[in-house]
Coordinates of N, CA, C and O in Angstrom, one line a residue:
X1 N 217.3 195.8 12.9 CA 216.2 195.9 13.9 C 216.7 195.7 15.3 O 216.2 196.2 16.2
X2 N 217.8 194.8 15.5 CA 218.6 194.4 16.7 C 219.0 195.5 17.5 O 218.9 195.8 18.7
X3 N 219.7 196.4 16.2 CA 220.5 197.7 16.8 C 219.4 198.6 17.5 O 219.6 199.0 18.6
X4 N 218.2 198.9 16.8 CA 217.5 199.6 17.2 C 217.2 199.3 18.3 O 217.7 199.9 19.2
X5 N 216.1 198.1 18.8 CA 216.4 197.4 20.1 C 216.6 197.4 21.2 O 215.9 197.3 22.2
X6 N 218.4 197.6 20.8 CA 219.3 197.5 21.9 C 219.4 198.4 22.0 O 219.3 198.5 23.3
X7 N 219.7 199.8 21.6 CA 219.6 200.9 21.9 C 218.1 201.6 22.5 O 218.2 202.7 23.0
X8 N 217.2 201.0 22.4 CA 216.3 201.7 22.8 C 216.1 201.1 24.7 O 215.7 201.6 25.7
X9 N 216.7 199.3 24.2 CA 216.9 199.3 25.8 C 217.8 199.9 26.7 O 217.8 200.2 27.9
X10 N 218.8 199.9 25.5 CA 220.1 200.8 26.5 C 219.9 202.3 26.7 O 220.5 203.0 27.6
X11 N 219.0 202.7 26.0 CA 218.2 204.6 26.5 C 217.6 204.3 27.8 O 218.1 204.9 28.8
X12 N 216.7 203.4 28.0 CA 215.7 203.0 29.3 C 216.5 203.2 30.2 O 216.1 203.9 31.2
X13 N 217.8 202.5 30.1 CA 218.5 202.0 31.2 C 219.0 203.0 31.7 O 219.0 203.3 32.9
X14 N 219.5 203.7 30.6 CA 220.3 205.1 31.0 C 218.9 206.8 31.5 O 219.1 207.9 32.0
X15 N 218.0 206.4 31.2 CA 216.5 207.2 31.9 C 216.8 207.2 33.0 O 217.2 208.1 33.8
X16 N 216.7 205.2 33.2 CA 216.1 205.0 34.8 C 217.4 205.5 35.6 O 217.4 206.2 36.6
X17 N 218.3 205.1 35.1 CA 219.8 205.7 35.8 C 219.8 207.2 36.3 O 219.9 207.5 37.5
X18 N 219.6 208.0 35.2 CA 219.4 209.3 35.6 C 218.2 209.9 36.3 O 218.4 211.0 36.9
X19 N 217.1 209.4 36.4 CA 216.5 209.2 37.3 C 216.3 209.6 38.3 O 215.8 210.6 38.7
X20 N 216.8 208.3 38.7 CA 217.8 208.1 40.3 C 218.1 208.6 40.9 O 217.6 208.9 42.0
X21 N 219.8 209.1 39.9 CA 220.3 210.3 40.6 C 219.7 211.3 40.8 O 220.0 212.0 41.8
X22 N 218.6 211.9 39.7 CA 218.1 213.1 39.8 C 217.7 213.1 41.1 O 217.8 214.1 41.8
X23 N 217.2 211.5 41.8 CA 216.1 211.3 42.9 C 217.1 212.2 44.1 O 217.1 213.2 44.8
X24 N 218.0 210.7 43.6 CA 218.8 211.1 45.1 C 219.6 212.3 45.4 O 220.2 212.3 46.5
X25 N 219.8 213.1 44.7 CA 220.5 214.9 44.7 C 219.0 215.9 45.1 O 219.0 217.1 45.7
X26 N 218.0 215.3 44.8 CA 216.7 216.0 45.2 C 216.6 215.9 46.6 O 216.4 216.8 47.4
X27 N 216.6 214.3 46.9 CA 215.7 214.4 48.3 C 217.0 214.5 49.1 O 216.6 214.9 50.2
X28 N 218.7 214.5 49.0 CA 219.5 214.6 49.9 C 219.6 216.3 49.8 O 220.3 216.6 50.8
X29 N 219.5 216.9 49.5 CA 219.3 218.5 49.2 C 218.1 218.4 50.1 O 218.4 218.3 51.3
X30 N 216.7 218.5 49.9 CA 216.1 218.9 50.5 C 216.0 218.5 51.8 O 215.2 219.1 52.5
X31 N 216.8 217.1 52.3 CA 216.7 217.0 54.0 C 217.9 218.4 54.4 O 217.6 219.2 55.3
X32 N 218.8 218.3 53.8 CA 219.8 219.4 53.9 C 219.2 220.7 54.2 O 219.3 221.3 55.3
X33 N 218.7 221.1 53.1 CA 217.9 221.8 53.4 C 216.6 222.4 54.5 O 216.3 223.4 55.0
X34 N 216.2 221.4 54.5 CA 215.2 221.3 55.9 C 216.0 221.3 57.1 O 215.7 222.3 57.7
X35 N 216.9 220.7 57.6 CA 217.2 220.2 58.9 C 218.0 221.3 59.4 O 217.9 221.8 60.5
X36 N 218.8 221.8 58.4 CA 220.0 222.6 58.6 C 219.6 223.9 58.2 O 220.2 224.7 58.8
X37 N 218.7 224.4 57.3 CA 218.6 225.9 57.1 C 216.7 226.1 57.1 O 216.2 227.0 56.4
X38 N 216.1 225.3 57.9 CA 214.8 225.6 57.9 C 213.7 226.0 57.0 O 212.6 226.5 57.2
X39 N 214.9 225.3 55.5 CA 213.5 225.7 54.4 C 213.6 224.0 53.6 O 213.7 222.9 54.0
X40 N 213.6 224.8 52.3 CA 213.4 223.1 51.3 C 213.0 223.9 50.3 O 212.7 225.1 50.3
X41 N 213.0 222.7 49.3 CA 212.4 222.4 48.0 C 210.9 221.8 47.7 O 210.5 220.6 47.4
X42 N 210.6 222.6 47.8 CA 208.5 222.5 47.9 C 208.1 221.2 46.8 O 207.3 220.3 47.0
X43 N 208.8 221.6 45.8 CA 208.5 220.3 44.8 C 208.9 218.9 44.5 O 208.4 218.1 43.6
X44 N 210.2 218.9 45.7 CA 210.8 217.9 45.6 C 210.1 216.8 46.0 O 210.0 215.9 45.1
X45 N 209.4 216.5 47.2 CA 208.6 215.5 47.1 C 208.3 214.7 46.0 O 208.8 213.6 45.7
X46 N 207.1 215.6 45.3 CA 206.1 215.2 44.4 C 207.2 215.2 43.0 O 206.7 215.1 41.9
X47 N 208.0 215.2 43.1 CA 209.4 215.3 42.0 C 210.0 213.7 42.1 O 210.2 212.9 41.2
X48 N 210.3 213.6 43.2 CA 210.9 212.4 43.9 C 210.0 211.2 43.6 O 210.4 210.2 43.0
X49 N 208.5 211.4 44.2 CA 207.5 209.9 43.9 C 207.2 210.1 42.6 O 206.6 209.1 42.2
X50 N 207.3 210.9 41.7 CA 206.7 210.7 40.2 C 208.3 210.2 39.5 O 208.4 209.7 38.4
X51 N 209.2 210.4 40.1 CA 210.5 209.3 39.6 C 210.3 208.2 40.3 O 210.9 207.3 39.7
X52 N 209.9 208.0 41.1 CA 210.1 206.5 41.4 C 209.2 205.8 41.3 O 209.3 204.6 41.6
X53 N 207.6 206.5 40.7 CA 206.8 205.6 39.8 C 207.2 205.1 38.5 O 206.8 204.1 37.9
X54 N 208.3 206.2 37.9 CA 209.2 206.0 36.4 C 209.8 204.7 36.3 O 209.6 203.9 35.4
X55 N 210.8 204.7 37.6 CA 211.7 204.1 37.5 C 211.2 202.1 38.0 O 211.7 201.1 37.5
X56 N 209.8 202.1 39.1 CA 209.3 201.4 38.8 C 208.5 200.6 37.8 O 208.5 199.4 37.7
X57 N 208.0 201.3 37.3 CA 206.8 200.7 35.5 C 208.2 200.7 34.8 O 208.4 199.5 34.6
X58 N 208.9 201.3 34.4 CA 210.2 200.9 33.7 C 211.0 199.9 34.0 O 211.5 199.3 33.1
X59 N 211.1 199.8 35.0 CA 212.3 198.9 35.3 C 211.3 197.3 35.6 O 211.9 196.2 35.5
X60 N 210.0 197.5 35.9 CA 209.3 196.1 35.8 C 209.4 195.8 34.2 O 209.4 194.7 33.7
X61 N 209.3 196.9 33.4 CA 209.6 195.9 31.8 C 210.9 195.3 31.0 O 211.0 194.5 30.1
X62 N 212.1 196.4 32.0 CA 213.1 195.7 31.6 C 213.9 194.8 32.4 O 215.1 194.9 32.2
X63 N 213.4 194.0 33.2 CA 213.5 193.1 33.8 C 213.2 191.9 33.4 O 214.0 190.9 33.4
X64 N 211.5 191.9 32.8 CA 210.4 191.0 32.4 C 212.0 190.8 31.6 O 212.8 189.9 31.9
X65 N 212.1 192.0 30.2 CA 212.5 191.7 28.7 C 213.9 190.3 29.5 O 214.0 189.2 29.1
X66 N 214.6 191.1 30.6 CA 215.9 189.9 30.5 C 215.6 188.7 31.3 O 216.4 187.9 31.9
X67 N 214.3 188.5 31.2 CA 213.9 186.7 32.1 C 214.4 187.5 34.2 O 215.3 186.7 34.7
X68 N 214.2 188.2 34.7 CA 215.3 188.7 35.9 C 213.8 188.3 36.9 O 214.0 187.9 38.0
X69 N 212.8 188.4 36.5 CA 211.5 188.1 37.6 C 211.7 187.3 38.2 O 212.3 186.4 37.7
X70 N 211.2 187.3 39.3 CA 210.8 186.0 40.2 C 210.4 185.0 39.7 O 209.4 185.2 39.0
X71 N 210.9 183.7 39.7 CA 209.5 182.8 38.8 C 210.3 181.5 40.0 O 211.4 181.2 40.3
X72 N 209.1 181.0 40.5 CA 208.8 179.3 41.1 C 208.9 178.5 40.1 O 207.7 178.2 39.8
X73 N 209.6 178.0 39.3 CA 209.6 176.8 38.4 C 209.8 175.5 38.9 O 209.2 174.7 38.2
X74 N 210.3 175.2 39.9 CA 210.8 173.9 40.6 C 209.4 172.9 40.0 O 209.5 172.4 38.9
X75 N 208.6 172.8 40.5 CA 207.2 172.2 41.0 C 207.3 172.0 39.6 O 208.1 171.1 39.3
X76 N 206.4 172.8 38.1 CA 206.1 172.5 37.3 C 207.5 171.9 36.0 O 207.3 171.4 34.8
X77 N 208.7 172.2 36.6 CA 210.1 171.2 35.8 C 210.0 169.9 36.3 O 210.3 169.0 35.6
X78 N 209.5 169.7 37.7 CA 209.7 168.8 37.7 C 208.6 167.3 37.9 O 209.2 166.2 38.0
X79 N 207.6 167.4 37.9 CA 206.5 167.2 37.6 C 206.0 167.0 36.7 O 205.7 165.9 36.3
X80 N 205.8 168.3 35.8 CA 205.4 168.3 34.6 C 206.0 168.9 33.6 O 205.6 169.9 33.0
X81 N 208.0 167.8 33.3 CA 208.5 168.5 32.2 C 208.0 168.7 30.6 O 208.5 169.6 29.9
X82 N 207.0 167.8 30.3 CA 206.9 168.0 29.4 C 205.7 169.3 28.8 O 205.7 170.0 27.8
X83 N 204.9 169.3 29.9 CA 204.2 170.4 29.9 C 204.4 171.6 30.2 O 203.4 172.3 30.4
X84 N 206.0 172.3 30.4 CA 206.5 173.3 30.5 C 206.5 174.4 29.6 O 206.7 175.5 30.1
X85 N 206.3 174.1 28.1 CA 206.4 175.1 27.1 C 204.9 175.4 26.9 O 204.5 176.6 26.7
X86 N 204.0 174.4 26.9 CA 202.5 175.0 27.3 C 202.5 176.1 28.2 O 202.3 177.3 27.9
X87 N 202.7 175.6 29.4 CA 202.7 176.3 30.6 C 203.2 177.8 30.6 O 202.6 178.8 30.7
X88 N 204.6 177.5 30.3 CA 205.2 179.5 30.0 C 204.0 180.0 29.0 O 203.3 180.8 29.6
X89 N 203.6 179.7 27.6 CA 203.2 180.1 26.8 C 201.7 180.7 27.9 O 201.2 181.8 27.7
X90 N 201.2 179.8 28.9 CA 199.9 180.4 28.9 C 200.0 181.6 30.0 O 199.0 182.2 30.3
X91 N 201.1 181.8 30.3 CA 201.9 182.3 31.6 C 202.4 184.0 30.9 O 202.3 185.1 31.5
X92 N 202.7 183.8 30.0 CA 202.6 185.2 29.0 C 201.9 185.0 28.5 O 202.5 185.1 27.4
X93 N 200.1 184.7 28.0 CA 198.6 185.0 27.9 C 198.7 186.1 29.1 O 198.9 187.3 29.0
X94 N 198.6 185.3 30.4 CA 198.2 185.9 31.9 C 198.8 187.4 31.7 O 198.2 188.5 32.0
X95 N 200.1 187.2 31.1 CA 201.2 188.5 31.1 C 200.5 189.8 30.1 O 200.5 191.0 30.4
X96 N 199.9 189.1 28.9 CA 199.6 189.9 27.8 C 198.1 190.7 28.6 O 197.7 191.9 28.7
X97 N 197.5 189.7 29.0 CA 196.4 190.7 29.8 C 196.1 190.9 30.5 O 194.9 191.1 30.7
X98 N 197.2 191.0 31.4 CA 197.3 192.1 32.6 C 198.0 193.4 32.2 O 197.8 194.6 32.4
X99 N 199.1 192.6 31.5 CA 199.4 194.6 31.0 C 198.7 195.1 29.7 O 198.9 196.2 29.2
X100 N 198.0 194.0 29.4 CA 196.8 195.2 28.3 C 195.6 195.8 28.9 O 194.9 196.7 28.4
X101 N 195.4 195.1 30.3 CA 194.6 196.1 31.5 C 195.5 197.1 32.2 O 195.2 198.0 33.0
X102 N 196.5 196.8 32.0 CA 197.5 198.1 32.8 C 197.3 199.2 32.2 O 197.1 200.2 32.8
X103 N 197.5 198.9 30.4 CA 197.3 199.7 29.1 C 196.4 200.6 29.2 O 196.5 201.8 29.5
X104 N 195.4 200.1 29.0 CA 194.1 200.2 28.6 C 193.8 201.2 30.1 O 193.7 202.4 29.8
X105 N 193.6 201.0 31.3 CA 193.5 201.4 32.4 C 194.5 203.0 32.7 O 194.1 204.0 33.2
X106 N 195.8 202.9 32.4 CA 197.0 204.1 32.5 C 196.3 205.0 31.2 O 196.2 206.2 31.3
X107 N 195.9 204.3 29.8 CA 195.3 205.4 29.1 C 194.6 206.8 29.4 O 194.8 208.0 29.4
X108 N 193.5 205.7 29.8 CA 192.3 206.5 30.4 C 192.6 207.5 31.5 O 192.3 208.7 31.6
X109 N 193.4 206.9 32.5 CA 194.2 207.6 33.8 C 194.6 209.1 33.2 O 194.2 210.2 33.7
X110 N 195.5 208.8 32.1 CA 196.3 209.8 31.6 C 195.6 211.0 30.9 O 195.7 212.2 31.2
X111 N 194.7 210.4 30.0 CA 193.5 211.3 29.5 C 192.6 212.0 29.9 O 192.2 213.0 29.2
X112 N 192.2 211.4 31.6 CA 191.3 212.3 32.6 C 191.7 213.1 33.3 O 191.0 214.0 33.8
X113 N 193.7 212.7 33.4 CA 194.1 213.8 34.6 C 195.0 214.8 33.8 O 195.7 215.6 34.5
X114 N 195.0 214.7 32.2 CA 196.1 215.4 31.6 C 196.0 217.1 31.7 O 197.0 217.8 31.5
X115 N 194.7 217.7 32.1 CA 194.4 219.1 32.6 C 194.4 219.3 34.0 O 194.0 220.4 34.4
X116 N 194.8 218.4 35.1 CA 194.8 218.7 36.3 C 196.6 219.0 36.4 O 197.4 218.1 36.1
X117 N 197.0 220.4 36.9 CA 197.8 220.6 37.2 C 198.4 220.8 38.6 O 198.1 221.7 39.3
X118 N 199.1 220.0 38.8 CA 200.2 220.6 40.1 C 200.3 221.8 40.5 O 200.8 222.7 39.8
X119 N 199.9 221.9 41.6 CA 200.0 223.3 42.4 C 201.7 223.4 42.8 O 202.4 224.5 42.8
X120 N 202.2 222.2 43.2 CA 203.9 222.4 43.5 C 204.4 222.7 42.4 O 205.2 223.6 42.1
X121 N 203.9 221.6 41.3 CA 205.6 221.4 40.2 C 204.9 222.2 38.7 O 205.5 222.5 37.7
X122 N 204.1 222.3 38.8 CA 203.2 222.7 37.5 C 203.4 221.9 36.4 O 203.5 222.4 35.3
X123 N 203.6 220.5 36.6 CA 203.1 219.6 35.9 C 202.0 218.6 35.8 O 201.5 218.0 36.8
X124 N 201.5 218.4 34.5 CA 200.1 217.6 35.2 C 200.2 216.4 36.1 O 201.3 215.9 36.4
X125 N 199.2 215.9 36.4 CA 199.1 214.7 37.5 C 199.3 213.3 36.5 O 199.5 212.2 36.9
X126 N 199.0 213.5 35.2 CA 198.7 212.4 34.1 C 200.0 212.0 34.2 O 200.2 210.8 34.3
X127 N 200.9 212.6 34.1 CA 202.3 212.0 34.1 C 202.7 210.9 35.0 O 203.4 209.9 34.8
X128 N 202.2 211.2 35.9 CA 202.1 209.5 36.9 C 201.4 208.1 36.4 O 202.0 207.0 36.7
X129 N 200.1 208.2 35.4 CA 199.7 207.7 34.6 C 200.3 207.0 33.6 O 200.2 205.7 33.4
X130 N 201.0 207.9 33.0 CA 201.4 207.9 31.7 C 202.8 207.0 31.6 O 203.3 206.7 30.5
X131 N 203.5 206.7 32.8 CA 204.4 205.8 33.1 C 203.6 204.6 32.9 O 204.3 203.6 32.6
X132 N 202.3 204.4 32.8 CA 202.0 202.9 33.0 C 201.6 202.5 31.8 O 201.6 201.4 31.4
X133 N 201.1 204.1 30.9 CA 201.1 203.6 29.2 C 202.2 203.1 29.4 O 202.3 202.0 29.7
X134 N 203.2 203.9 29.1 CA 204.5 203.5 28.6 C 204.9 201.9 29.1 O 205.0 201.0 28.3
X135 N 205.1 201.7 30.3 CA 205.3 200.4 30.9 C 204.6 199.2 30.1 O 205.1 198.3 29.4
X136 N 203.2 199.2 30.3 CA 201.9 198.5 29.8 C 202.4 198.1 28.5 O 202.8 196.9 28.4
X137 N 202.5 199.1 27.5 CA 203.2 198.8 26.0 C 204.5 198.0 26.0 O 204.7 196.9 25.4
X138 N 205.0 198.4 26.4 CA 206.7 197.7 26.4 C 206.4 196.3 27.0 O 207.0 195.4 26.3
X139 N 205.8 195.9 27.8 CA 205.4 194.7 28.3 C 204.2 193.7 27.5 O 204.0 192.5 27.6
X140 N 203.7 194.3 27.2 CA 202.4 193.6 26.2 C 203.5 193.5 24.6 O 203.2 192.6 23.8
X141 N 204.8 194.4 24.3 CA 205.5 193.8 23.3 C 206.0 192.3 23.4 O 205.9 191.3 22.7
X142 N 206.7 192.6 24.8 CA 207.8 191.7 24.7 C 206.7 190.5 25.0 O 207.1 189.6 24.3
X143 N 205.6 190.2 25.5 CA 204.9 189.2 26.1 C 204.8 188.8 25.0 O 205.4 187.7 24.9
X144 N 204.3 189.3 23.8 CA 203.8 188.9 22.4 C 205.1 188.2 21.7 O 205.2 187.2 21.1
X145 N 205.9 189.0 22.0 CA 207.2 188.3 21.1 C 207.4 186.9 22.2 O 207.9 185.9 21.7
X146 N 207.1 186.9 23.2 CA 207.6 185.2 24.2 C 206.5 184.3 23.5 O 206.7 183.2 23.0
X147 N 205.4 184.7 23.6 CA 203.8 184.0 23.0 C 204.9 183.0 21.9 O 205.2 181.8 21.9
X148 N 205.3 184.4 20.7 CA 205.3 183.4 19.2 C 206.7 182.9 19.0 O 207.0 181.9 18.4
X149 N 207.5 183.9 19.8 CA 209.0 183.0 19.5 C 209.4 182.7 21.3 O 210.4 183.2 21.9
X150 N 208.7 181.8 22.0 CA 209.5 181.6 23.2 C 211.1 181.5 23.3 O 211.5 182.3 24.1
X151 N 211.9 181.0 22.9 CA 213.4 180.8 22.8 C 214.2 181.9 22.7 O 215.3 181.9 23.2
X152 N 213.7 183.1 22.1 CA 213.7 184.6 22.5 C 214.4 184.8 23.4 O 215.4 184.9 22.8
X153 N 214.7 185.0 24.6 CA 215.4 185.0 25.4 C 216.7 184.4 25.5 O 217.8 185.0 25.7
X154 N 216.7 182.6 25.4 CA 218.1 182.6 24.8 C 218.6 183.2 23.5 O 219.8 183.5 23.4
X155 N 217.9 183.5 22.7 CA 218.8 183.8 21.5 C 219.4 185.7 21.6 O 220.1 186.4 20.9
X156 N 218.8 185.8 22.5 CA 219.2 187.5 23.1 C 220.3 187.1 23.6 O 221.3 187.8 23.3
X157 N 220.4 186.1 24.4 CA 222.0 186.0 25.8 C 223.0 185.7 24.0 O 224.1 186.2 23.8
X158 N 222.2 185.0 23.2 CA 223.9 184.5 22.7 C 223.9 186.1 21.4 O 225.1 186.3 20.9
X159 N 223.6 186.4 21.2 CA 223.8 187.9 20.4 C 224.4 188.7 21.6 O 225.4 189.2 21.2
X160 N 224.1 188.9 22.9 CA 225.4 190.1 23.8 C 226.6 189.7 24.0 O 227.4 190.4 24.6

């Protein structure tokens, strides 16, 4: 199950990577194109912000997965050490249902706009959506797996 896992985070990684570059060969092409020969790539825009909605909702879940967020801990380590494992625990609650409103909310998104098509790229508009299924899920896993095995995260650093 590890293997699987790890590979499916290491696919992500390699998405969002590709991505990227797709982004950045898109939009440095099309200033090229604009500036210097007075035309462009009509789709690139809307090509460009629907990857970097990807690469955002993706890359906020694999982030979450390696502990990499921002977190203020100072105040409640030191104050209230002993109430710290309460604390995380209720801290991924907060986690679990906000991205099961992310969920639940990108469904519907995806569902209503999955017949409206792009006049540039002739893809539907749901696909902007449908980043946040994807995101939503991946994040309401891992939240669930912190809920019942908090320590989860070290025992990931000592398996790499």
């Amino acid at each position: 199950m590890k293997k699987i896992l790890n590979w499916m985070w290491q696919s992500i990684d390699i998405l969002i990577t590709t991505i990227l570059a797709v982004m950045v060969v898109l939009v440095f092409t099309n200033v090229v194109l604009r500036y210097g020969f007075s035309s462009g790539i009509r789709a690139s825009v809307e090509l460009s912000r629907l990857g970097l909605v990807w690469i955002v909702l993706l890359g906020a879940a694999v982030v979450l997965r390696r502990g990499e967020h921002l977190a203020v801990t100072e105040f409640s380590e030191r104050f209230f050490p002993s109430a710290v494992p309460i604390l995380n625990r209720l801290i991924w609650l907060v986690i679990l249902i906000s991205s099961s409103m992310l969920f639940i909310g990108a469904i519907n998104q995806t569902v209503a706009n999955w017949s409206n098509i792009s006049p540039l790229t002739g893809l539907p508009t749901a696909l902007f959506a449908l980043a946040g299924v994807v995101s939503g899920l991946l994040i309401i896993l891992i939240s669930l797996v912190r809920i019942f095995t908090p320590n989860w995260l070290a025992d990931q650093e000592n398996d790499e």
